[in-house]
Coordinates of C-alpha atoms in Angstrom, one line a residue:
M1 CA 82.2 80.5 110.1
K2 CA 83.3 79.9 106.5
R3 CA 79.8 81.1 105.2
A4 CA 80.1 84.2 107.4
A5 CA 83.6 84.9 106.0
K6 CA 82.5 84.6 102.4
A7 CA 79.5 87.1 103.1
L8 CA 81.9 89.5 104.7
L9 CA 84.4 89.2 101.8
A10 CA 81.5 89.9 99.3
A11 CA 80.3 92.9 101.2
S12 CA 83.9 94.3 101.3
M13 CA 84.3 93.8 97.6
M14 CA 81.0 95.6 97.0
A15 CA 82.2 98.6 99.1
V16 CA 85.3 98.8 97.1
I17 CA 83.5 98.5 93.8
A18 CA 80.8 100.9 94.4
P19 CA 82.8 104.2 94.5
W20 CA 84.2 103.8 91.0
A21 CA 81.5 101.8 89.5
A22 CA 78.6 104.2 90.0
P23 CA 80.1 107.1 88.0
A24 CA 80.6 104.9 85.1
F25 CA 76.7 105.1 84.5
A26 CA 76.5 108.9 85.2
K27 CA 76.4 111.3 82.2
D28 CA 79.1 113.6 81.5
K29 CA 77.5 117.1 82.2
I30 CA 78.3 120.2 80.2
T31 CA 76.9 123.6 80.1
F32 CA 75.8 125.5 77.1
A33 CA 75.4 129.3 77.6
A34 CA 73.3 131.3 75.0
A35 CA 71.1 134.4 74.9
V36 CA 68.4 132.6 73.0
F37 CA 67.6 130.5 76.0
A38 CA 66.2 133.7 77.6
E39 CA 63.9 134.4 74.8
A40 CA 60.1 133.7 75.2
G41 CA 58.8 131.1 72.7
R42 CA 62.0 130.5 70.6
G43 CA 64.1 130.0 73.8
D44 CA 61.8 127.2 74.9
R45 CA 61.8 125.5 71.5
V46 CA 65.6 125.5 71.5
K47 CA 65.8 124.2 75.1
A48 CA 63.4 121.4 74.0
W49 CA 65.8 120.6 71.1
I50 CA 68.5 120.3 73.5
Q51 CA 66.5 118.0 75.7
S52 CA 65.9 115.7 72.6
F53 CA 69.8 115.3 72.7
N54 CA 69.8 114.5 76.4
A55 CA 67.2 111.8 75.9
S56 CA 68.9 110.3 72.8
Q57 CA 71.9 108.8 74.7
D58 CA 73.3 108.0 78.0
Q59 CA 76.9 109.4 77.8
V60 CA 76.4 113.2 77.8
E61 CA 73.9 115.7 79.3
V62 CA 73.8 119.3 78.1
E63 CA 72.4 122.0 80.6
P64 CA 71.2 125.0 78.9
I65 CA 72.4 128.3 80.7
A66 CA 70.1 131.4 79.9
I67 CA 72.0 134.6 79.9
P68 CA 70.4 137.9 78.5
F69 CA 72.1 139.2 75.3
S70 CA 73.0 142.5 76.9
S71 CA 75.2 140.8 79.5
L72 CA 76.3 137.5 78.0
A73 CA 79.6 138.7 76.5
N74 CA 80.7 140.4 79.7
T75 CA 79.7 137.5 81.9
V76 CA 81.2 134.8 79.9
F77 CA 84.5 136.7 79.1
T78 CA 84.9 137.4 82.7
Q79 CA 84.4 133.7 83.6
M80 CA 86.7 132.6 80.9
G81 CA 89.4 135.0 81.9
G82 CA 89.4 133.3 85.2
G83 CA 89.9 129.9 83.8
G84 CA 86.2 128.9 84.1
G85 CA 83.0 129.5 82.1
P86 CA 80.4 127.3 80.2
D87 CA 81.7 124.5 78.1
L88 CA 79.7 125.7 75.0
I89 CA 78.7 129.3 74.0
R90 CA 76.6 130.7 71.3
F91 CA 78.3 134.0 70.4
D92 CA 77.1 136.7 68.0
Q93 CA 79.6 137.6 65.2
T94 CA 81.2 140.6 67.1
D95 CA 81.9 138.6 70.3
F96 CA 83.1 135.6 68.3
F97 CA 85.8 137.5 66.6
A98 CA 86.7 139.4 69.8
A99 CA 87.2 136.0 71.6
I100 CA 89.7 134.5 69.1
P101 CA 92.9 136.7 69.7
S102 CA 92.7 136.2 73.4
G103 CA 92.9 132.4 73.1
R104 CA 89.5 131.9 74.8
L105 CA 88.1 129.5 72.1
M106 CA 89.2 125.8 71.5
P107 CA 90.4 125.2 67.9
L108 CA 87.9 122.5 66.4
N109 CA 90.0 121.3 63.4
D110 CA 90.5 117.8 65.0
M111 CA 86.9 117.6 66.1
I112 CA 85.3 118.7 62.8
D113 CA 85.8 117.0 59.4
D114 CA 84.6 119.7 57.0
K115 CA 84.0 117.0 54.3
A116 CA 81.3 115.4 56.5
Y117 CA 79.1 118.3 56.4
D118 CA 77.4 120.5 53.7
F119 CA 78.0 123.9 55.4
L120 CA 76.4 127.1 54.2
G121 CA 78.7 129.6 52.4
P122 CA 79.2 131.9 55.5
D123 CA 81.0 128.9 57.4
R124 CA 84.1 130.3 55.8
F125 CA 84.0 133.1 58.5
M126 CA 84.2 130.5 61.2
K127 CA 88.0 130.0 60.4
V128 CA 90.9 132.4 60.9
K129 CA 94.0 131.5 59.1
D130 CA 92.6 128.1 58.2
V131 CA 92.0 127.4 61.9
R132 CA 88.3 126.6 62.8
Y133 CA 87.1 128.3 66.1
G134 CA 83.4 127.7 65.7
L135 CA 80.4 126.6 63.7
L136 CA 77.4 128.4 62.5
F137 CA 74.7 128.0 65.0
D138 CA 71.9 130.0 63.3
T139 CA 72.3 132.5 60.6
T140 CA 70.4 134.6 58.1
G141 CA 71.1 137.0 55.4
Y142 CA 69.0 139.8 53.8
A143 CA 66.6 139.8 51.0
L144 CA 63.8 142.0 49.6
L145 CA 60.4 141.4 51.3
Y146 CA 57.4 142.6 49.4
N147 CA 53.6 142.7 49.8
K148 CA 52.1 140.9 46.9
D149 CA 48.9 142.6 47.2
I150 CA 50.6 146.0 46.7
L151 CA 53.4 144.9 44.4
P152 CA 52.7 141.7 42.5
E153 CA 56.2 141.4 41.1
P154 CA 59.5 142.4 42.9
P155 CA 62.0 144.8 41.1
K156 CA 65.0 143.3 39.6
D157 CA 67.3 146.3 39.7
F158 CA 67.8 149.5 41.6
D159 CA 66.2 151.8 39.1
S160 CA 63.1 149.8 39.0
F161 CA 63.1 149.3 42.8
L162 CA 63.2 153.2 43.2
A163 CA 60.5 153.8 40.6
A164 CA 58.2 151.2 42.3
A165 CA 58.9 152.6 45.7
K166 CA 57.8 156.0 44.4
E167 CA 54.7 154.7 42.6
K168 CA 53.4 152.8 45.8
T169 CA 53.9 155.8 48.1
K170 CA 50.3 157.3 48.4
D171 CA 47.1 157.2 50.4
G172 CA 49.0 156.5 53.7
T173 CA 51.0 153.6 52.2
F174 CA 54.8 153.9 51.7
G175 CA 57.0 152.1 49.1
Y176 CA 59.8 151.3 51.4
A177 CA 61.3 151.5 54.9
Y178 CA 64.7 151.6 56.6
R179 CA 66.6 153.1 59.4
A180 CA 68.4 156.4 59.2
T181 CA 68.7 157.6 62.8
M182 CA 71.3 157.5 65.4
A183 CA 68.7 156.4 67.8
E184 CA 68.8 153.0 66.0
R185 CA 72.5 153.0 65.4
A186 CA 73.0 149.3 65.2
G187 CA 70.0 148.9 62.7
F188 CA 71.1 151.9 60.8
W189 CA 74.5 150.4 60.1
Q190 CA 72.9 147.0 59.1
D191 CA 70.7 148.9 56.5
L192 CA 73.6 150.9 55.2
C193 CA 75.8 147.7 54.9
N194 CA 73.3 146.2 52.6
Y195 CA 73.5 149.2 50.2
V196 CA 77.3 149.4 50.3
F197 CA 77.7 145.7 49.9
G198 CA 75.1 145.6 47.2
F199 CA 77.0 148.2 45.1
G200 CA 80.2 146.4 45.4
G201 CA 81.7 148.3 48.3
R202 CA 83.6 146.7 51.3
W203 CA 84.6 148.5 54.5
S204 CA 88.2 146.9 54.1
D205 CA 90.1 145.0 51.5
K206 CA 91.3 141.3 51.7
D207 CA 94.3 142.4 53.7
G208 CA 92.4 144.3 56.1
K209 CA 93.2 147.8 54.7
L210 CA 90.5 150.3 55.4
T211 CA 88.5 151.3 52.2
L212 CA 85.7 153.6 53.6
N213 CA 86.1 156.0 50.7
S214 CA 86.5 153.5 47.8
P215 CA 84.3 154.4 44.8
D216 CA 82.0 151.5 45.4
V217 CA 81.3 152.4 49.0
I218 CA 80.5 155.9 47.8
K219 CA 78.1 154.4 45.2
G220 CA 76.3 152.6 48.1
V221 CA 76.1 155.7 50.2
T222 CA 74.8 157.7 47.2
A223 CA 72.1 155.1 46.7
Y224 CA 71.1 155.3 50.3
K225 CA 70.7 159.1 49.8
Q226 CA 68.6 158.6 46.8
V227 CA 66.1 156.6 48.6
Y228 CA 66.1 159.1 51.6
D229 CA 65.4 161.9 49.1
A230 CA 62.7 160.2 47.3
G231 CA 60.3 160.5 50.1
V232 CA 59.2 156.8 50.0
T233 CA 59.9 156.1 53.6
P234 CA 58.2 156.8 56.9
K235 CA 61.2 158.9 58.0
G236 CA 61.9 158.7 61.7
A237 CA 60.0 155.4 62.3
D238 CA 61.9 152.8 64.2
A239 CA 62.2 149.2 63.0
A240 CA 59.5 148.0 65.3
T241 CA 57.0 150.5 63.9
Y242 CA 57.7 150.0 60.3
R243 CA 57.7 146.2 60.6
R244 CA 54.4 146.5 62.2
M245 CA 53.4 148.9 59.4
F246 CA 54.4 146.2 56.9
W247 CA 52.3 143.5 58.4
E248 CA 49.4 145.8 58.4
G249 CA 49.8 146.3 54.7
K250 CA 51.0 149.9 54.9
I251 CA 54.5 149.2 53.4
A252 CA 55.2 147.7 50.0
M253 CA 58.9 146.6 50.5
N254 CA 61.6 146.1 52.9
I255 CA 65.0 144.7 52.7
D256 CA 65.5 142.8 56.0
N257 CA 66.8 139.6 57.6
G258 CA 65.1 136.2 57.5
G259 CA 64.2 136.4 61.2
V260 CA 61.7 139.2 60.3
A261 CA 60.1 137.0 57.7
A262 CA 59.6 134.4 60.1
I263 CA 58.0 136.9 62.5
F264 CA 55.6 138.1 59.7
H265 CA 54.6 134.5 59.2
Q266 CA 54.0 133.8 62.8
N267 CA 52.2 137.1 63.7
A268 CA 50.4 137.8 60.5
P269 CA 49.8 134.4 58.7
Q270 CA 47.3 136.1 56.4
L271 CA 49.9 138.6 55.1
P272 CA 50.6 138.0 51.4
F273 CA 54.3 138.5 51.5
A274 CA 57.1 137.0 49.4
A275 CA 60.9 137.2 49.4
A276 CA 63.2 138.0 46.4
P277 CA 66.9 138.8 45.9
S278 CA 67.8 142.4 46.9
P279 CA 67.7 144.6 43.8
F280 CA 71.3 145.7 43.8
P281 CA 74.1 145.1 41.2
D282 CA 76.2 143.0 43.6
K283 CA 74.7 139.9 45.2
A284 CA 76.5 140.4 48.3
Q285 CA 74.2 141.5 51.3
G286 CA 74.6 141.7 55.1
L287 CA 74.9 138.6 57.3
I288 CA 73.5 138.0 60.8
M289 CA 75.3 134.8 62.3
T290 CA 76.0 133.3 65.6
A291 CA 78.8 130.9 66.3
L292 CA 78.7 127.7 68.5
V293 CA 82.1 127.6 70.2
V294 CA 83.9 125.4 72.8
N295 CA 85.4 127.2 75.7
A296 CA 89.1 126.6 75.8
N297 CA 89.0 126.0 79.5
T298 CA 86.6 123.1 79.2
K299 CA 87.4 119.8 80.8
H300 CA 84.8 118.0 78.8
K301 CA 86.2 118.3 75.3
D302 CA 84.9 114.7 74.3
A303 CA 81.5 115.4 75.6
A304 CA 81.2 118.8 73.8
G305 CA 82.3 116.8 70.6
T306 CA 79.5 114.4 71.0
F307 CA 76.9 117.1 71.3
I308 CA 78.3 119.0 68.3
K309 CA 78.3 116.0 66.1
W310 CA 74.7 115.3 67.0
A311 CA 73.7 118.9 66.5
Y312 CA 75.1 119.1 63.0
A313 CA 73.4 115.7 61.8
P314 CA 70.8 116.7 59.0
E315 CA 67.8 115.7 60.9
N316 CA 68.9 117.6 64.0
Q317 CA 69.7 120.7 61.8
K318 CA 66.3 120.7 60.5
S319 CA 64.7 120.6 64.0
L320 CA 66.9 123.2 65.1
Q321 CA 65.7 125.4 62.0
A322 CA 62.2 124.8 62.9
A323 CA 62.9 125.9 66.5
M324 CA 64.8 129.1 65.4
G325 CA 62.8 130.0 62.5
T326 CA 65.9 131.0 60.5
G327 CA 68.7 129.3 58.6
V328 CA 71.2 127.1 60.6
G329 CA 74.6 126.0 59.8
T330 CA 74.3 123.6 57.0
K331 CA 72.1 123.3 53.7
L332 CA 69.0 121.4 54.2
A333 CA 66.8 119.6 51.6
M334 CA 63.3 120.8 51.7
S335 CA 60.4 119.0 50.3
A336 CA 57.8 120.7 48.1
E337 CA 55.3 120.8 51.0
E338 CA 57.9 122.5 53.4
Q339 CA 58.8 125.0 50.7
A340 CA 55.2 125.9 50.3
K341 CA 54.8 126.5 54.1
Q342 CA 57.9 128.9 54.3
P343 CA 59.0 129.7 50.9
W344 CA 61.1 132.5 51.9
L345 CA 63.7 130.1 53.6
K346 CA 65.1 128.9 50.2
V347 CA 65.5 132.5 49.0
Y348 CA 67.4 133.5 52.2
E349 CA 69.6 130.4 52.0
E350 CA 70.5 131.2 48.4
Q351 CA 71.3 134.9 49.4
M352 CA 73.5 133.7 52.3
Q353 CA 76.0 132.2 49.9
N354 CA 77.2 135.6 49.1
A355 CA 76.5 137.2 52.4
L356 CA 79.1 139.2 54.4
P357 CA 79.4 140.0 58.2
Q358 CA 78.4 143.6 59.0
L359 CA 81.8 144.1 60.4
V360 CA 84.9 145.9 59.2
M361 CA 86.9 142.7 58.5
G362 CA 90.3 142.8 59.9
H363 CA 89.3 145.3 62.4
E364 CA 86.3 143.4 63.9
G365 CA 86.8 144.5 67.4
K366 CA 87.0 148.2 66.4
T367 CA 83.8 148.0 64.3
P368 CA 81.7 149.9 66.8
E369 CA 84.1 152.9 66.8
I370 CA 84.3 152.8 63.1
Q371 CA 80.6 152.6 62.7
Q372 CA 80.0 155.6 64.8
I373 CA 82.2 157.8 62.6
V374 CA 80.8 156.4 59.4
L375 CA 77.1 156.9 60.4
E376 CA 77.8 160.4 61.6
E377 CA 79.3 161.3 58.1
V378 CA 76.4 159.5 56.4
L379 CA 74.0 161.5 58.3
K380 CA 75.5 164.7 57.1
V381 CA 74.9 163.3 53.6
L382 CA 71.3 162.6 54.3
L383 CA 70.4 165.7 56.4
E384 CA 72.8 168.4 55.1
N385 CA 73.3 167.2 51.6
A386 CA 77.0 166.8 52.1
D387 CA 78.8 165.4 49.2
P388 CA 79.1 161.5 49.5
K389 CA 82.7 161.4 48.4
E390 CA 83.8 164.2 50.8
A391 CA 81.9 162.6 53.6
M392 CA 83.5 159.2 53.2
D393 CA 87.0 160.8 52.7
R394 CA 86.4 162.4 56.0
A395 CA 85.3 159.2 57.7
Q396 CA 88.4 157.3 56.4
S397 CA 90.7 160.2 57.6
L398 CA 89.0 160.4 61.1
V399 CA 89.0 156.5 61.6
E400 CA 92.8 156.3 60.5
R401 CA 93.6 159.1 63.1
R402 CA 91.2 158.3 66.0
V403 CA 90.7 154.5 65.9
L404 CA 93.6 152.9 64.1
R405 CA 96.4 155.2 65.3

């Protein structure tokens, strides 16, 4: 009887222990929503990067959630508004700034020690009033891409750039290409930002006051018009067309983002292209960035922190860069062999130190409305020979009355 009683007691103890002991060995599962997971090729590489985290330890598991770019913001914002949503999100710059005022993002000051990381210059945009709301996930600036067979040396200033573009426009080859139609409004805005920033213009000042008609903005618009009038571009061609023309050797120069350089390298490995700083007076150029953020609704803050600390370790940043084909959030040392394989990466990293978001800072959420008015006025400059100053004066007035009223 004593032996039977002991067995019964042992079984009873196991029954008590099992319910709470088993979960101690289970991973804390968190979700990570991003549009990149829905991309062919690159999405698979980034998911494999996340799986390397999952295999690296036994405390946390990250589940990638693929949501197409066109619906990510609406889907996630709706979930967050209802008190739910994924634990981690990769937002583009517009959605990142839109999420902050509503309190949807968890402040990360107590999670991230800035001194522990060698962040790229654009990391400064991850903070608002000294509060960190995100970290750069992937990012790229803009630089001059040129075909070395057509143009052995890149131009160093705007005058030599324009002269070279004119000289190389002949026999079915164009000296340059950019967007200048409302059919590609977003790209038109990106290209215009590079000229405005490159001539010292900013859409607003440090206090958020609108500066659409400042002298330096007008200089950038005037330069944009000079290129348009020079007849050096395949007018009306969309970005997909003229980028294909570039890798076919039919365009000498483009000012484009680092993701495009990676595409050229992958799709046309024989293309003799190189990158150089944009040939404008001011070093500032546009910035494409995405932010890794933590949902304020998360119940797994510590698990999110574990993943973030892993993701921003140098060796994991380097493998993320290889997966994305662009810059990431931190400066990375590159061997001579690595630089030789992808020499443009270092050029873009240096350019990013001065890069600016293609947003109207202080009015980030209203940028699409402001963009529409500005581009309509710039089109009048391009197509109707409207005076750049008068056009930008109208843009300033219209935005103040219609958008910022």
